[in-house]
Every structure is written in structure tokens, then in C-alpha cells.
PDB file of C-alpha atoms in Angstrom:
ATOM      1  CA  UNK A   1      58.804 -79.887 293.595  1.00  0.00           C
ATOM      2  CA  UNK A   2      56.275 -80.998 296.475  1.00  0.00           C
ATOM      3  CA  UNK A   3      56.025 -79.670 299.705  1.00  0.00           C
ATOM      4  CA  UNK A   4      56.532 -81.914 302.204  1.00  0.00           C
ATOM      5  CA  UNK A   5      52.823 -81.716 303.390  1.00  0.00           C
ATOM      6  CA  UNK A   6      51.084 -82.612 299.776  1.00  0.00           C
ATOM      7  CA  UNK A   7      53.973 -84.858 300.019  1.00  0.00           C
ATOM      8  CA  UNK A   8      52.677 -86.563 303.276  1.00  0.00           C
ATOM      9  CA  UNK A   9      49.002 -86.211 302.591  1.00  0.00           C
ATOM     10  CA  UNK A  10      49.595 -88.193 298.965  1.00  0.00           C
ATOM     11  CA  UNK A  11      51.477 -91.225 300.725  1.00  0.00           C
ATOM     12  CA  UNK A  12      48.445 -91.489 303.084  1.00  0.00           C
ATOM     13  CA  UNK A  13      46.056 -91.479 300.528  1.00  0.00           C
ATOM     14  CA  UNK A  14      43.933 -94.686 299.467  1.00  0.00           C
ATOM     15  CA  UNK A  15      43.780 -92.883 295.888  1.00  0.00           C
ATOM     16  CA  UNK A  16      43.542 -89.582 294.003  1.00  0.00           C
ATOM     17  CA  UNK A  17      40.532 -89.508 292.012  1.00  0.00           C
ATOM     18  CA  UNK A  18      40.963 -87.127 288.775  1.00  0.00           C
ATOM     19  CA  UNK A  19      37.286 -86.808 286.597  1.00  0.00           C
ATOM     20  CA  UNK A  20      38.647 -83.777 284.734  1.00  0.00           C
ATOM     21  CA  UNK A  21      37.336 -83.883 280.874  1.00  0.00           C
ATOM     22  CA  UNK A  22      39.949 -81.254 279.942  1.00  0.00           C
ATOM     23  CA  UNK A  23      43.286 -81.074 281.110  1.00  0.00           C
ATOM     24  CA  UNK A  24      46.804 -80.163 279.943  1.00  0.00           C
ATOM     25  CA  UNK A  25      49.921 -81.713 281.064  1.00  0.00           C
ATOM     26  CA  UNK A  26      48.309 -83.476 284.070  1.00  0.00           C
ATOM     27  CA  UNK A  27      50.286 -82.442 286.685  1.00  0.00           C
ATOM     28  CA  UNK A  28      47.897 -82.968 289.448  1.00  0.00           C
ATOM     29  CA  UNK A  29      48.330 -86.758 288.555  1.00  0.00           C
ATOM     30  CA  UNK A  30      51.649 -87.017 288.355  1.00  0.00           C
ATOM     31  CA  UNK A  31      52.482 -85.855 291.259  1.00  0.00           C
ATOM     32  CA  UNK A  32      51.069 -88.238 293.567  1.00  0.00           C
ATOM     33  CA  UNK A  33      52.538 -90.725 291.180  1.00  0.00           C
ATOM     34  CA  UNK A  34      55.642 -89.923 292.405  1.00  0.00           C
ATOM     35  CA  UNK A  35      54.690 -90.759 295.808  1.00  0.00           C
ATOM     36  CA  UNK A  36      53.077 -93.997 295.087  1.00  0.00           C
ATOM     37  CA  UNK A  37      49.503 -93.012 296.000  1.00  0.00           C
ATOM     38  CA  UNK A  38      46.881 -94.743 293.225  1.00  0.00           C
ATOM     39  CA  UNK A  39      45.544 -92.986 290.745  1.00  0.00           C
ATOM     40  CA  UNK A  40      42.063 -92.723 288.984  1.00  0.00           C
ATOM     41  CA  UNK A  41      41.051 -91.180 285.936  1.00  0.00           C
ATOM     42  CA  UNK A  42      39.016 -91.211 282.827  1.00  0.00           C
ATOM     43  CA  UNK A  43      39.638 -93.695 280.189  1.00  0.00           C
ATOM     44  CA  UNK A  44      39.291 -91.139 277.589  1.00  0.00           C
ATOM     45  CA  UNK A  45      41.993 -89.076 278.983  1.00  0.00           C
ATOM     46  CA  UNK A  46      45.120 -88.383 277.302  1.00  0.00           C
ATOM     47  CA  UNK A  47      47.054 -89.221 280.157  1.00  0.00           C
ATOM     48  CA  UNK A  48      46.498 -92.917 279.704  1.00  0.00           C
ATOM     49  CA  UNK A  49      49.264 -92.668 277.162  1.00  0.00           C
ATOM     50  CA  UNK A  50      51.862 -90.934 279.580  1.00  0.00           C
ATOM     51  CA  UNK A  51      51.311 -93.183 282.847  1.00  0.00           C
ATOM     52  CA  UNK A  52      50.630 -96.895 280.589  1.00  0.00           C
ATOM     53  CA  UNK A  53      49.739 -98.942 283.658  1.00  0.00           C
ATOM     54  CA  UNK A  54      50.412 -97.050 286.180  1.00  0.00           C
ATOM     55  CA  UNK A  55      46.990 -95.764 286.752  1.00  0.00           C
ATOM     56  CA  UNK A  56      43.481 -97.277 287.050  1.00  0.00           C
ATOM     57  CA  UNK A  57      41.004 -96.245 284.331  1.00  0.00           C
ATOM     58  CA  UNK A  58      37.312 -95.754 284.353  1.00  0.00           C
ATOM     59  CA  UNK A  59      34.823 -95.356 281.060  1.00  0.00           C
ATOM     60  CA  UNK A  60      33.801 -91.716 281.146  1.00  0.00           C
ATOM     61  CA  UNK A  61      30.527 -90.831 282.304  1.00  0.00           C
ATOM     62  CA  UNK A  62      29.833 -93.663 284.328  1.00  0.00           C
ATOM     63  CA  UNK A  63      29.310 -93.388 287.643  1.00  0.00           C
ATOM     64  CA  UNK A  64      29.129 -97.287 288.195  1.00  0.00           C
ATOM     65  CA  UNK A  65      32.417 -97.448 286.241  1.00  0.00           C
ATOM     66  CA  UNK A  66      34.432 -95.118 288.470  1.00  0.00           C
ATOM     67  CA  UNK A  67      32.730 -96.409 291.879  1.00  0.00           C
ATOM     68  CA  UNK A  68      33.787-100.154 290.472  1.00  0.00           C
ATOM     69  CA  UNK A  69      37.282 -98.569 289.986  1.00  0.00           C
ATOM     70  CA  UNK A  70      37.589 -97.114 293.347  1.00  0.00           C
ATOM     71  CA  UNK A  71      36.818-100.371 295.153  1.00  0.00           C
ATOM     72  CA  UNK A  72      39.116-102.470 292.906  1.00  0.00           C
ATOM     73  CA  UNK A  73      41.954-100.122 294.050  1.00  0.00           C
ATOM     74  CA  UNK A  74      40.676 -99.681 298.066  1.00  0.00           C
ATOM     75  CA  UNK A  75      40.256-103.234 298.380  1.00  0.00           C
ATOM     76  CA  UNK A  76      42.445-105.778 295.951  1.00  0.00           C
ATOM     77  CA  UNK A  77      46.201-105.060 297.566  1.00  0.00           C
ATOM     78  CA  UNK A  78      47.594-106.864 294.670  1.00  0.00           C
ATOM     79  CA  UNK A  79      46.150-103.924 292.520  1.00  0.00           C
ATOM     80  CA  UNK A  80      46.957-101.525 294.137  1.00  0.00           C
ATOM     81  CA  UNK A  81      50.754-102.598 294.230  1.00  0.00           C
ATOM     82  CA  UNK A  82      50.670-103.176 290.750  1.00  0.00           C
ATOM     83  CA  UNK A  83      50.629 -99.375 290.060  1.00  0.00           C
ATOM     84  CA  UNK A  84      52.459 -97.939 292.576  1.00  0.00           C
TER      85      UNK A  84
END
């Protein structure tokens, strides 16, 4: 369960950003999931397959890819709403 401050600090974020090439469950993702802040992460991941569209992708290993990303969910509203 969160605390109430990771809690706070994920509803006032623009995004969580997760590059991680190895993970396990993906915890660190879900969680601000649950508090409708965006989330970013490789394409390659195997968390694709447990959020669907609830997340915003980038190709691994490019930079361009995951700065494109990031501005696609700071700036387009309709976006962003789409996978909270």
C-alpha cells in the first residue's frame, strides 16, 4: 500500500519515466498507475502486456524516441487522459 506522500507526489506528477532493461513484476509502475500519473517505459518491456494501453511506449535505446514520448504525454491532454 502507498504512503500518502508517494501517494501525493505521483498525482502531481506530469509522468514517471521507467528506462529499466530488466525488471520483475514492475511494481514501481504500477503504482503510480493507481494514482493516475502517466507512465513511460520501454517498448521492449514485458510490462506492455500487463498495462495494454495504459502506458506510453518508447523503442529502446532511443533517446529521440523517449524525448518524443515525453512531450506527447506533457503536452497532448487528450493523451494523457487516455491512459490515466
Amino acid at each position: 500500500m502507498l504512503n500518502s506522500l508517494l501517494k501525493t507526489l505521483y498525482r502531481n506528477a506530469q509522468a514517471l519515466i521507467y528506462t529499466s532493461r530488466y525488471e520483475g513484476f514492475g511494481l514501481p509502475t504500477l503504482e503510480p498507475m493507481e494514482c493516475q500519473c502517466p507512465v513511460i517505459f520501454r517498448l521492449t518491456s514485458s510490462l506492455s502486456e500487463l498495462v495494454g494501453d495504459a502506458a506510453s511506449l518508447f523503442e529502446p535505446d532511443s533517446v529521440d524516441g523517449l524525448v518524443n514520448t515525453m512531450e506527447i504525454v506533457v503536452e497532448d491532454s487528450e493523451h494523457r487522459a487516455s491512459i490515466d
